[in-house]
Amino acid sequence: MKQPSSSRAGPAGARRRNGRGESVGFNANPLLTVALPSWRSKLMLFLLFCAFVALAGRAFYLMGGVSTDFLQRQGEARYARTLEIPATRGRITDRNGVVLASSVPAKAIWAIPDDVEASNEQVAQLARLLGMNAGEVKRRLANDDRSFVYLRRQVDADVAARIADLKIPGVHSSREFKRHYPEGPTSAHIIGFTNVEDRGQEGVELAHEKQLAGRSGSRRVIKDRLGRIVEDDWLREPFDGRDLALSIDNRVQYIAHSALKAAIEKFRAKAGAAVVIDARSGELLALANLPTYDPNARGKLAGDAIRNRVLTDTFEPGSTMKPFSIVAALEAGKVRPDTKIQTAPGKLTIGDRTIGDAHPHGLLTVEEVVSKSSNVGTAKIALDLPAQTLWDTYTAAGFGQAPQLGFPGAVAGRLRPAKSWRPIEQATISYGHGVSVSLMQIARAYTAFARDGDMPPLTLLRQDAPPAGVRVMSHETAMAMRRMLEMAVGPEGTAPGARIPGYRVAGKTGTARKLRNGQYVREYVASFVGFAPVSDPRIVVAVMVDEPTGQYYGGLIAAPVFAQITAATLRTLQVAPDGPMEETKSPLLAMREAR
Amino acid sequence: MIRRGLVLLLALALFLSALALVTAQHRSRSLFIDVERAHQQARQLDIDYDRLKIELARLSQPAYVEAEARRLGMKPVDGGRTVFLNLPAASAAAPLAPGATK
């Protein structure tokens, strides 16, 4: 700030000496002396002071506690990250722990078309890895309107790693899950499937979505300069979905599926369904539906194949309903198993309508009415009862109510209130026409005969303890009906085709014409419901074949399917035989006996 | 004099403590990296386990087993070719049905 001064005099002295006319130094030229007002430097000083105060104030504002988050946030953004931790969907297993559905991480491959720079060679490699057509990949990458295209979702992790190795700019991947169904079409209808977001859409996947899904978590982490996580803080812990053990036995499921499939091919039927229930616990061992689909290849899903016919389709049960009408009469004390019923001449006229038997039978006992499946006999017995009594018996057996299975889409069937029945309807309902049921309902109803007259709740989940049943008929009635149903598969009955070597079986055939727009048409539903072994029933099996061609009697079509399923299932469950072996003895057995 | 010595000693202690803090922080972070790596490995093993389970289920599918067995010329078991052994009557909890001896 000091003015440079001459060596001879200081600036103050120079100025004073000017007036005396002495020679002055260059620097002391009075013209150069400007009289600055002293306030200017003070103002300058004050402004500088204000600037420093402002800086200090700002620093205090940011760091001293008034608004500290901003800088902290900015700082953290440079080393901290919030990671989304996805939850793995629970596994679905069968009763023996065999995996039926399981999720593994996969990658979604996507691209930003504008950024993609790939040679033809690279595109061809990419297409090959994705299992797509090279032209299709090119077309998608050439799509300039969009800034984001999925090339393919749910790519296996090792394939995704090889795609990453191609290092094509603009092609990226993100994490997701892929659900695998090792059993494929065999058990597709029970398990259902998920969508690409891993959410349940059908079957058990949908019914138990909450339990299976789990909840994703998030985690705040600090990364070092190499990207390694050095500190973390859980904002929300993820919960993996819980595993679900079904009551299904995958071996029995396969048995039911393949037996049904063979029958449907043989009779060129439109569809079919089969269900196997463990009579002791009410657990579903198998539930097969055809046509079916492959849940692993969801591109080809068709509505008709997805439908779970066992639960969602109703049909007129036909003769499989008769035992319940007889049960009502036995319970009411109106008849006994050996009461004689006149069914000649095989026709019965009620009002202006006539019902008839397929073959005229003459005088039959109640037992024979069931085993020979006489419509006239059943109708005569049923007409002797108040309509309400019949209705009560049917309702107790679960007709007209949706089975409580915890499964989406289970239907109730149709059973009109007893007050609205006309006599002809009472007669036809007694042999299974004018009512509709699902295969599951009819199978469940037969558990009462397979047990002691009580019905357990059905379940799709593995049970640890057998549940308590609800009694729907007396022990004596159940035993009498068991005997009658065993006669029905005897040589004199309607379904000798249901018999199997080594085990005593019991069951009832059903053949019903289908209703279309309120008219009966020449299309049939052949069914068979039964249980085995009769001495101590273990399983209840129900089979339904929809629109078989050529034959249509339940005894010819559904009964052999029942026999195949039952024989193989009892063997698989290692149930001791209680009947005669009709087939040739094994060489080993012959050897043992010879000794 | 004693006061100055004390201040110096405390300053030294503070300095050492600061160094120790830095070291401890560094060690905790490198240990955390190891833990994280182990977690990562555990996750990967879980995934592999799931994958193998699926593979096992696929190969043990009854349909697959049956096809392979038929290829080897094997036949399904039936009642006629099965030997049934009876438990001694005393130890048999459940009564066996007639015909079971066959």
XYZ file of C-alpha atoms in Angstrom:
697
model
C 0.000 0.000 0.000
C 2.913 2.326 0.559
C 3.951 4.602 -2.249
C 7.496 3.966 -3.385
C 9.551 6.938 -2.138
C 12.819 8.572 -3.183
C 15.941 7.755 -1.320
C 16.401 11.331 -0.140
C 13.085 12.038 1.453
C 10.035 10.191 2.667
C 6.728 10.853 0.996
C 5.437 13.037 3.830
C 8.423 15.292 3.730
C 8.401 15.462 -0.077
C 4.938 16.817 -0.151
C 5.716 19.568 2.314
C 8.835 20.604 0.541
C 7.051 21.083 -2.755
C 5.877 24.532 -1.959
C 9.388 25.880 -1.486
C 10.306 25.325 -5.081
C 13.004 22.796 -4.394
C 13.557 20.163 -6.937
C 11.381 17.239 -6.184
C 11.748 13.557 -6.969
C 9.665 11.898 -9.632
C 7.699 10.089 -7.110
C 6.866 13.136 -5.115
C 5.182 14.904 -7.953
C 2.290 16.745 -6.376
C 0.120 15.947 -9.334
C 0.267 12.395 -8.301
C -0.975 13.101 -4.899
C -4.696 12.320 -4.898
C -6.591 13.138 -1.873
C -8.614 9.965 -1.215
C -11.470 10.345 1.197
C -10.801 8.106 4.136
C -14.377 6.506 4.107
C -13.627 4.634 0.873
C -11.080 2.351 2.400
C -13.339 1.906 5.399
C -16.251 0.940 3.156
C -14.011 -1.529 1.364
C -12.988 -3.018 4.653
C -16.607 -3.237 5.732
C -17.662 -4.966 2.512
C -14.897 -7.497 2.863
C -15.963 -8.042 6.443
C -19.550 -8.597 5.290
C -18.404 -11.125 2.706
C -16.550 -13.086 5.370
C -19.539 -12.913 7.663
C -21.712 -14.284 4.847
C -19.261 -17.125 4.242
C -19.071 -17.934 7.935
C -22.843 -17.808 8.153
C -23.233 -20.153 5.203
C -20.654 -22.508 6.624
C -22.480 -22.496 9.938
C -25.780 -23.026 8.136
C -24.486 -26.101 6.304
C -22.302 -27.625 8.958
C -23.340 -26.202 12.297
C -26.675 -27.912 12.604
C -29.239 -25.824 10.753
C -29.303 -27.733 7.478
C -26.755 -30.493 7.683
C -28.500 -33.229 5.666
C -27.852 -31.727 2.287
C -24.083 -32.099 2.399
C -24.314 -35.377 4.211
C -26.648 -36.694 1.564
C -24.357 -35.529 -1.179
C -21.393 -37.098 0.549
C -23.150 -40.361 1.167
C -24.316 -40.572 -2.393
C -20.673 -41.007 -3.277
C -20.089 -44.093 -1.168
C -23.436 -45.419 0.126
C -25.999 -47.398 -1.829
C -29.396 -48.846 -1.017
C -29.690 -52.380 -2.324
C -33.010 -54.070 -2.902
C -32.765 -57.639 -1.621
C -35.406 -59.762 -3.358
C -37.116 -62.560 -1.449
C -37.004 -66.050 -2.929
C -40.375 -67.640 -3.520
C -41.016 -70.722 -1.414
C -40.689 -74.203 -2.847
C -43.673 -76.450 -3.384
C -42.962 -80.074 -2.619
C -45.027 -83.219 -2.600
C -45.668 -85.207 0.582
C -42.292 -86.937 0.321
C -40.310 -83.763 -0.245
C -39.925 -84.092 -4.009
C -39.695 -80.603 -5.496
C -42.718 -79.736 -7.612
C -41.970 -76.046 -8.050
C -38.903 -74.018 -7.191
C -37.506 -70.616 -8.095
C -33.931 -69.981 -9.123
C -32.399 -66.622 -10.015
C -32.426 -65.796 -13.693
C -31.699 -62.732 -15.776
C -33.817 -60.538 -17.958
C -31.847 -59.460 -21.030
C -32.747 -56.002 -22.263
C -31.261 -53.411 -24.567
C -31.261 -49.717 -25.304
C -31.536 -49.806 -29.114
C -29.811 -46.423 -29.611
C -26.729 -47.556 -27.720
C -26.341 -50.914 -29.370
C -23.313 -51.294 -31.591
C -23.000 -54.870 -32.669
C -21.560 -56.585 -35.685
C -23.649 -59.132 -37.543
C -21.468 -61.814 -36.031
C -22.243 -60.601 -32.487
C -25.977 -60.393 -33.153
C -25.920 -63.955 -34.471
C -24.116 -65.139 -31.330
C -26.548 -63.245 -29.115
C -29.525 -64.733 -30.932
C -28.098 -68.225 -30.602
C -27.602 -67.807 -26.863
C -31.098 -66.424 -26.435
C -32.567 -69.215 -28.520
C -34.094 -66.703 -30.868
C -34.064 -66.014 -34.561
C -31.245 -63.604 -35.582
C -33.689 -61.623 -37.712
C -36.018 -61.188 -34.748
C -33.203 -59.930 -32.526
C -32.139 -57.491 -35.228
C -35.669 -56.235 -35.673
C -35.973 -55.569 -31.957
C -32.624 -53.823 -31.780
C -33.560 -51.679 -34.781
C -36.663 -50.438 -33.002
C -35.666 -46.782 -32.665
C -38.983 -45.550 -31.285
C -38.363 -47.150 -27.970
C -35.558 -46.458 -25.580
C -35.895 -49.849 -23.890
C -36.662 -53.316 -25.228
C -36.685 -56.673 -23.495
C -34.856 -59.190 -25.650
C -35.810 -62.095 -23.483
C -36.875 -62.600 -19.911
C -36.030 -65.399 -17.500
C -32.775 -66.410 -19.122
C -30.757 -68.940 -17.127
C -27.903 -67.405 -15.157
C -25.116 -69.259 -17.012
C -26.506 -68.237 -20.402
C -26.752 -64.657 -19.157
C -23.106 -64.817 -18.095
C -22.104 -65.860 -21.607
C -24.162 -63.025 -23.063
C -22.355 -60.623 -20.746
C -19.070 -62.022 -22.077
C -20.020 -60.881 -25.575
C -19.711 -57.327 -24.212
C -22.145 -55.796 -26.688
C -22.643 -52.130 -25.765
C -26.256 -51.290 -24.974
C -27.232 -54.852 -24.005
C -27.878 -55.207 -20.290
C -29.320 -57.656 -17.857
C -31.251 -57.392 -14.624
C -31.997 -59.889 -11.899
C -35.227 -61.792 -11.635
C -36.448 -65.276 -10.781
C -37.517 -68.167 -12.907
C -39.904 -70.784 -11.594
C -39.146 -74.373 -12.527
C -41.703 -77.174 -12.549
C -39.790 -80.443 -12.852
C -42.946 -82.559 -13.119
C -44.186 -80.518 -16.038
C -47.665 -81.352 -17.347
C -48.310 -84.228 -14.914
C -49.244 -82.076 -11.952
C -49.797 -78.770 -13.723
C -53.379 -78.334 -12.543
C -52.665 -78.656 -8.861
C -49.626 -76.465 -8.739
C -50.662 -73.878 -11.293
C -48.053 -71.376 -12.395
C -46.660 -67.903 -11.802
C -46.232 -64.972 -14.150
C -42.876 -63.422 -15.118
C -42.993 -61.309 -11.959
C -43.071 -64.575 -9.963
C -46.625 -63.986 -8.729
C -49.052 -66.892 -8.553
C -51.672 -67.049 -11.286
C -53.342 -70.423 -10.905
C -53.663 -73.399 -8.627
C -51.717 -73.667 -5.385
C -49.389 -70.919 -6.570
C -52.370 -68.566 -6.462
C -54.174 -70.055 -3.469
C -51.111 -69.843 -1.221
C -49.582 -66.743 -2.759
C -49.173 -65.000 0.593
C -47.242 -67.807 2.190
C -45.091 -68.528 -0.855
C -44.267 -64.980 -1.891
C -42.218 -63.651 1.012
C -41.246 -59.989 1.230
C -38.262 -58.274 -0.307
C -35.973 -56.269 1.944
C -33.660 -53.331 1.494
C -30.208 -52.762 2.827
C -28.099 -49.641 3.040
C -24.449 -50.356 2.395
C -21.174 -48.427 2.222
C -18.877 -49.427 -0.585
C -15.172 -48.799 -0.827
C -13.335 -47.683 -3.935
C -13.223 -51.287 -5.220
C -16.966 -51.669 -4.889
C -16.716 -53.996 -1.922
C -19.288 -53.641 0.819
C -17.580 -52.522 4.015
C -20.519 -51.590 6.237
C -24.211 -52.215 6.131
C -27.467 -51.372 7.758
C -30.696 -53.307 7.231
C -33.537 -50.943 6.525
C -35.882 -53.902 6.161
C -34.975 -57.556 6.463
C -36.199 -59.705 3.582
C -38.391 -62.695 4.327
C -38.117 -65.608 1.958
C -41.369 -67.295 1.074
C -42.127 -70.357 3.131
C -42.014 -73.815 1.573
C -45.263 -75.645 1.079
C -45.652 -79.407 1.374
C -48.654 -80.686 -0.534
C -50.533 -83.862 0.242
C -49.894 -85.000 -3.335
C -47.714 -88.062 -3.840
C -45.915 -87.561 -7.112
C -45.814 -91.308 -7.830
C -49.579 -91.635 -7.407
C -50.037 -88.469 -9.421
C -48.078 -90.009 -12.261
C -50.071 -93.246 -12.028
C -53.362 -91.347 -12.249
C -52.105 -89.155 -15.052
C -50.793 -91.952 -17.248
C -53.807 -94.255 -16.727
C -56.157 -91.428 -17.598
C -54.092 -90.451 -20.596
C -54.139 -93.977 -21.993
C -57.930 -94.169 -21.628
C -58.499 -90.819 -23.268
C -56.360 -91.796 -26.220
C -58.047 -95.171 -26.496
C -61.591 -93.797 -26.484
C -60.686 -90.543 -28.264
C -62.396 -88.643 -25.457
C -62.524 -84.901 -25.213
C -61.244 -84.679 -21.671
C -60.895 -86.559 -18.446
C -60.144 -86.205 -14.791
C -59.165 -88.428 -11.913
C -58.715 -87.871 -8.222
C -57.197 -90.079 -5.521
C -57.995 -89.356 -1.874
C -56.408 -90.927 1.178
C -59.468 -92.298 2.954
C -57.832 -92.156 6.375
C -56.720 -88.545 6.376
C -58.760 -86.812 3.676
C -55.545 -85.821 1.942
C -55.505 -85.558 -1.819
C -52.905 -87.941 -3.171
C -53.432 -87.147 -6.828
C -55.518 -84.912 -8.988
C -55.107 -85.460 -12.709
C -56.647 -83.491 -15.524
C -56.479 -83.891 -19.261
C -55.919 -82.098 -21.535
C -53.054 -80.525 -19.690
C -50.270 -78.053 -20.348
C -46.624 -77.564 -19.535
C -46.212 -74.860 -16.889
C -42.576 -74.460 -17.940
C -43.593 -73.329 -21.441
C -46.206 -70.747 -20.689
C -46.277 -69.365 -24.202
C -48.738 -71.999 -25.351
C -51.317 -71.779 -22.590
C -54.891 -72.304 -23.709
C -57.940 -71.711 -21.533
C -59.340 -75.176 -22.114
C -56.164 -76.892 -20.946
C -55.742 -74.740 -17.844
C -59.147 -75.582 -16.409
C -59.061 -77.852 -13.397
C -61.935 -80.136 -14.345
C -61.954 -82.005 -11.058
C -62.977 -78.864 -9.220
C -64.512 -76.479 -11.726
C -66.520 -78.687 -14.066
C -69.827 -80.076 -12.998
C -71.702 -82.894 -14.645
C -74.785 -84.933 -13.872
C -73.405 -87.747 -11.732
C -75.844 -90.395 -12.923
C -75.765 -93.672 -11.022
C -72.909 -92.683 -8.702
C -75.598 -90.687 -6.869
C -77.812 -93.727 -6.191
C -76.035 -94.951 -3.050
C -76.925 -91.715 -1.260
C -80.615 -92.144 -2.035
C -80.416 -95.675 -0.648
C -78.522 -94.369 2.390
C -81.374 -91.935 3.084
C -83.854 -94.826 2.978
C -81.685 -97.096 5.145
C -81.143 -94.354 7.710
C -84.860 -93.543 7.768
C -85.553 -97.224 8.385
C -87.805 -97.487 5.323
C -85.853 -100.389 3.811
C -83.229 -102.932 4.804
C -80.529 -104.280 2.488
C -82.589 -107.413 1.832
C -85.947 -105.681 1.273
C -87.438 -106.765 -2.060
C -88.300 -104.082 -4.621
C -90.296 -104.848 -7.754
C -88.634 -103.194 -10.730
C -90.523 -105.066 -13.472
C -91.310 -104.195 -16.192
C -88.248 -101.946 -16.131
C -90.375 -98.855 -16.564
C -92.009 -96.451 -14.160
C -94.460 -93.709 -15.110
C -94.647 -90.673 -12.880
C -97.183 -88.089 -14.015
C -96.715 -87.833 -17.763
C -93.090 -88.967 -17.806
C -91.667 -92.434 -17.894
C -88.284 -93.486 -16.557
C -86.666 -96.798 -17.371
C -83.779 -99.169 -16.787
C -81.251 -100.097 -19.431
C -82.264 -103.740 -18.925
C -85.455 -104.870 -17.115
C -84.529 -106.683 -13.891
C -87.702 -107.889 -12.182
C -87.773 -108.415 -8.410
C -84.577 -107.112 -6.790
C -83.336 -106.709 -3.258
C -82.107 -103.268 -2.229
C -78.558 -104.621 -2.488
C -79.207 -105.653 -6.068
C -80.816 -102.304 -6.898
C -77.432 -100.752 -6.143
C -75.234 -103.439 -7.671
C -77.280 -103.718 -10.854
C -77.887 -99.971 -10.872
C -81.638 -99.991 -11.354
C -83.140 -96.551 -11.974
C -86.662 -97.797 -11.344
C -85.732 -99.464 -8.057
C -83.908 -96.388 -6.794
C -86.737 -94.085 -7.824
C -89.322 -96.279 -6.076
C -87.301 -96.259 -2.864
C -86.715 -92.517 -3.085
C -90.353 -91.686 -3.783
C -91.267 -93.353 -0.489
C -89.234 -90.737 1.366
C -90.003 -87.078 2.080
C -88.057 -84.860 -0.331
C -86.468 -83.037 2.606
C -84.966 -86.266 3.969
C -83.282 -86.944 0.647
C -82.098 -83.351 0.420
C -80.644 -83.530 3.943
C -78.708 -86.685 3.082
C -77.355 -85.251 -0.172
C -76.378 -82.001 1.541
C -74.665 -83.812 4.410
C -72.652 -85.707 1.784
C -71.495 -82.360 0.383
C -73.644 -82.033 -2.735
C -74.592 -78.481 -3.595
C -71.706 -77.045 -1.574
C -68.236 -76.124 -2.730
C -65.614 -78.361 -1.084
C -63.485 -76.374 1.367
C -60.146 -77.057 -0.217
C -58.615 -73.609 -0.220
C -58.275 -73.873 -3.952
C -59.380 -71.225 -6.438
C -62.426 -71.952 -8.523
C -63.981 -74.912 -6.653
C -67.650 -75.001 -7.561
C -70.699 -76.047 -5.564
C -72.627 -77.885 -8.245
C -76.396 -77.622 -8.306
C -78.882 -79.179 -5.912
C -82.178 -77.352 -5.806
C -84.046 -76.950 -2.508
C -86.321 -79.886 -1.717
C -89.432 -77.689 -1.642
C -89.182 -77.092 -5.386
C -88.943 -80.768 -6.350
C -91.810 -82.272 -8.303
C -92.261 -86.052 -7.929
C -90.608 -86.743 -11.294
C -87.656 -84.629 -10.226
C -87.424 -86.422 -6.919
C -87.226 -89.668 -8.896
C -84.599 -88.468 -11.378
C -82.479 -86.738 -8.746
C -82.405 -90.004 -6.792
C -80.482 -91.595 -9.642
C -78.338 -88.594 -10.402
C -80.146 -86.602 -13.063
C -81.277 -83.043 -12.506
C -78.389 -82.417 -10.129
C -74.830 -81.545 -10.947
C -71.654 -82.223 -9.029
C -67.939 -81.876 -9.501
C -65.725 -84.952 -9.492
C -64.185 -83.725 -6.239
C -67.576 -83.608 -4.539
C -68.497 -87.125 -5.575
C -65.096 -88.472 -4.519
C -65.381 -86.753 -1.172
C -68.891 -88.112 -0.631
C -67.596 -91.678 -1.112
C -65.070 -91.228 1.696
C -68.057 -91.769 4.008
C -68.372 -95.372 2.713
C -64.640 -95.900 2.777
C -64.562 -94.806 6.393
C -66.981 -95.492 9.140
C -69.781 -93.298 7.852
C -67.996 -90.045 8.566
C -66.378 -87.603 6.160
C -63.050 -85.911 6.846
C -62.351 -82.426 5.506
C -60.382 -82.639 2.279
C -56.999 -81.020 2.104
C -54.285 -80.365 -0.409
C -51.621 -79.881 2.255
C -49.739 -82.604 4.023
C -51.283 -83.328 7.420
C -49.426 -84.595 10.434
C -52.414 -85.897 12.335
C -55.557 -87.413 10.824
C -58.416 -84.924 11.139
C -61.745 -85.635 12.800
C -64.522 -86.514 10.389
C -68.111 -85.341 10.445
C -70.560 -88.231 10.788
C -73.107 -88.324 7.970
C -74.493 -91.847 8.386
C -74.428 -94.662 10.905
C -71.717 -97.291 11.010
C -74.221 -100.010 9.995
C -75.407 -98.061 6.961
C -71.847 -97.413 5.849
C -70.952 -101.107 6.182
C -74.117 -102.197 4.343
C -73.349 -99.771 1.552
C -69.762 -100.989 1.382
C -71.067 -104.513 0.807
C -73.472 -103.338 -1.901
C -70.744 -101.373 -3.657
C -68.485 -104.409 -3.560
C -71.250 -106.410 -5.207
C -71.479 -103.721 -7.922
C -67.989 -104.634 -9.118
C -68.710 -108.355 -8.760
C -69.464 -110.653 -11.684
C -73.202 -109.802 -11.433
C -72.629 -106.062 -11.102
C -72.256 -103.234 -13.588
C -68.501 -102.868 -13.403
C -66.562 -106.111 -13.252
C -63.842 -104.185 -15.117
C -62.998 -102.354 -11.908
C -61.703 -105.483 -10.187
C -58.002 -105.849 -9.496
C -56.005 -108.909 -8.509
C -55.131 -109.142 -4.839
C -57.484 -106.532 -3.463
C -61.179 -106.327 -2.793
C -62.589 -103.194 -4.359
C -65.950 -101.481 -4.217
C -67.421 -98.762 -6.345
C -70.147 -97.474 -8.551
C -70.323 -96.595 -12.198
C -72.013 -93.537 -13.572
C -73.090 -92.799 -17.110
C -74.865 -89.563 -17.810
C -75.855 -87.736 -20.914
C -74.729 -84.169 -21.181
C -77.038 -81.225 -21.149
C -76.614 -78.659 -23.850
C -78.901 -75.607 -23.794
C -81.331 -77.447 -21.556
C -81.568 -80.498 -23.846
C -80.002 -83.899 -23.323
C -77.666 -84.672 -26.213
C -76.006 -87.896 -27.314
C -72.785 -87.027 -25.556
C -71.836 -88.838 -22.407
C -69.842 -88.480 -19.250
C -68.612 -91.859 -18.055
C -67.527 -91.994 -14.448
C -66.519 -94.415 -11.746
C -66.055 -93.821 -8.042
C -64.726 -96.472 -5.733
C -62.407 -97.403 -2.932
C -60.075 -100.210 -1.907
C -59.199 -102.419 -0.140
C -62.718 -103.077 1.110
C -61.632 -104.720 4.376
C -59.843 -101.546 5.485
C -60.142 -98.863 2.796
C -57.053 -96.769 2.180
C -57.899 -94.826 -0.949
C -60.918 -93.397 -2.709
C -60.514 -93.023 -6.460
C -62.859 -91.157 -8.787
C -62.490 -91.128 -12.561
C -64.424 -89.127 -15.119
C -64.106 -89.391 -18.907
C -65.804 -86.677 -20.908
C -67.324 -87.512 -24.297
C -65.755 -90.863 -25.091
C -66.429 -92.109 -28.591
C -67.531 -95.612 -29.476
C -68.414 -96.789 -25.967
C -69.990 -94.691 -23.306
C -70.828 -96.878 -20.302
C -68.957 -95.941 -17.156
C -68.352 -99.637 -16.491
C -66.500 -100.044 -19.778
C -64.575 -96.801 -19.866
C -63.990 -95.360 -16.415
C -63.904 -98.613 -14.423
C -60.727 -99.988 -16.082
C -59.005 -96.643 -15.430
C -60.057 -96.941 -11.803
C -58.645 -100.475 -11.699
C -55.285 -99.388 -13.099
C -54.964 -96.431 -10.775
C -56.067 -98.367 -7.715
C -53.850 -101.399 -8.338
C -50.734 -99.330 -8.910
C -51.466 -96.919 -6.058
C -52.068 -99.660 -3.480
C -48.820 -101.285 -4.555
C -46.990 -97.970 -4.301
C -48.429 -97.306 -0.853
C -47.506 -100.876 0.136
C -50.974 -101.819 1.256
C -51.352 -105.482 2.215
C -53.630 -107.348 -0.221
C -56.949 -108.619 1.105
C -58.263 -110.454 -1.913
C -57.416 -113.460 -4.043
C -54.642 -113.278 -6.595
C -56.201 -114.162 -9.891
C -53.071 -113.928 -11.917
C -50.378 -116.532 -12.276
C -48.160 -116.882 -9.302
C -44.655 -115.627 -9.513
C -41.941 -118.253 -9.946
C -40.455 -117.122 -6.657
C -43.731 -117.654 -4.813
C -44.223 -121.067 -6.410
C -40.739 -122.032 -5.297
C -41.423 -120.934 -1.753
C -44.609 -122.961 -1.624
C -42.951 -126.035 -3.071
C -40.542 -126.139 -0.172
C 6.352 -28.956 35.390
C 4.211 -31.923 36.405
C 1.252 -30.317 34.695
C 3.181 -29.947 31.426
C 4.262 -33.588 31.611
C 0.694 -34.655 32.193
C -0.557 -32.650 29.220
C 2.119 -34.154 27.017
C 1.299 -37.657 28.216
C -2.412 -37.137 27.579
C -1.698 -35.672 24.143
C 0.349 -38.744 23.329
C -2.414 -41.003 24.603
C -4.962 -39.148 22.511
C -2.748 -39.505 19.468
C -2.318 -43.227 20.022
C -6.020 -43.676 20.605
C -6.792 -41.894 17.354
C -4.392 -44.178 15.496
C -5.958 -47.203 17.170
C -9.391 -46.044 16.104
C -8.275 -45.813 12.508
C -6.721 -49.267 12.657
C -9.769 -50.773 14.317
C -12.059 -49.249 11.724
C -9.887 -50.590 8.963
C -9.808 -54.071 10.471
C -13.536 -54.113 11.018
C -14.078 -53.190 7.403
C -11.758 -55.808 6.020
C -13.386 -58.416 8.235
C -16.754 -57.254 6.998
C -15.575 -57.740 3.446
C -14.726 -61.327 4.322
C -18.107 -61.862 5.950
C -19.809 -60.412 2.935
C -17.851 -62.678 0.660
C -18.827 -65.691 2.753
C -22.468 -64.620 2.644
C -22.244 -64.291 -1.087
C -20.797 -67.769 -1.278
C -23.557 -69.132 0.939
C -26.168 -67.552 -1.308
C -24.549 -69.038 -4.362
C -24.469 -72.454 -2.717
C -28.153 -72.103 -1.833
C -28.921 -71.325 -5.445
C -26.867 -74.286 -6.619
C -28.643 -76.495 -4.110
C -32.026 -75.366 -5.448
C -30.875 -75.963 -8.987
C -29.640 -79.447 -8.158
C -32.872 -80.238 -6.339
C -34.803 -79.305 -9.453
C -32.477 -81.411 -11.546
C -32.927 -84.316 -9.133
C -36.707 -83.948 -9.261
C -36.559 -83.906 -13.036
C -34.480 -87.054 -13.222
C -36.445 -88.916 -10.560
C -39.780 -88.157 -12.196
C -41.782 -91.382 -12.385
C -42.354 -90.804 -16.101
C -38.626 -90.550 -16.740
C -37.769 -93.520 -14.536
C -40.418 -95.652 -16.203
C -39.207 -94.762 -19.686
C -35.629 -95.615 -18.727
C -36.706 -98.873 -17.080
C -38.613 -99.911 -20.177
C -35.594 -99.105 -22.287
C -33.646 -101.540 -20.118
C -36.351 -104.159 -20.688
C -37.795 -104.023 -17.170
C -41.478 -104.657 -16.440
C -43.801 -103.036 -13.907
C -44.460 -105.033 -10.748
C -47.888 -106.565 -10.381
C -49.620 -108.438 -7.621
C -49.010 -111.817 -9.213
C -45.261 -111.393 -9.095
C -45.037 -110.043 -5.573
C -44.202 -112.018 -2.478
C -46.128 -110.860 0.570
C -44.615 -111.637 3.910
C -46.752 -111.749 7.018
C -45.598 -110.322 10.277
C -45.785 -112.836 13.141
C -49.293 -112.600 14.575
C -48.037 -111.344 17.936
C -46.242 -108.322 16.554
C -48.825 -107.447 13.924
C -50.582 -104.430 15.343
C -53.231 -104.241 12.673
C -55.215 -107.376 11.928
C -54.311 -108.669 8.511
C -57.107 -109.351 6.120
C -57.784 -112.849 4.851
C -55.913 -113.557 1.682
C -52.918 -111.516 2.720
C -50.883 -114.657 3.205
C -51.000 -115.510 -0.453
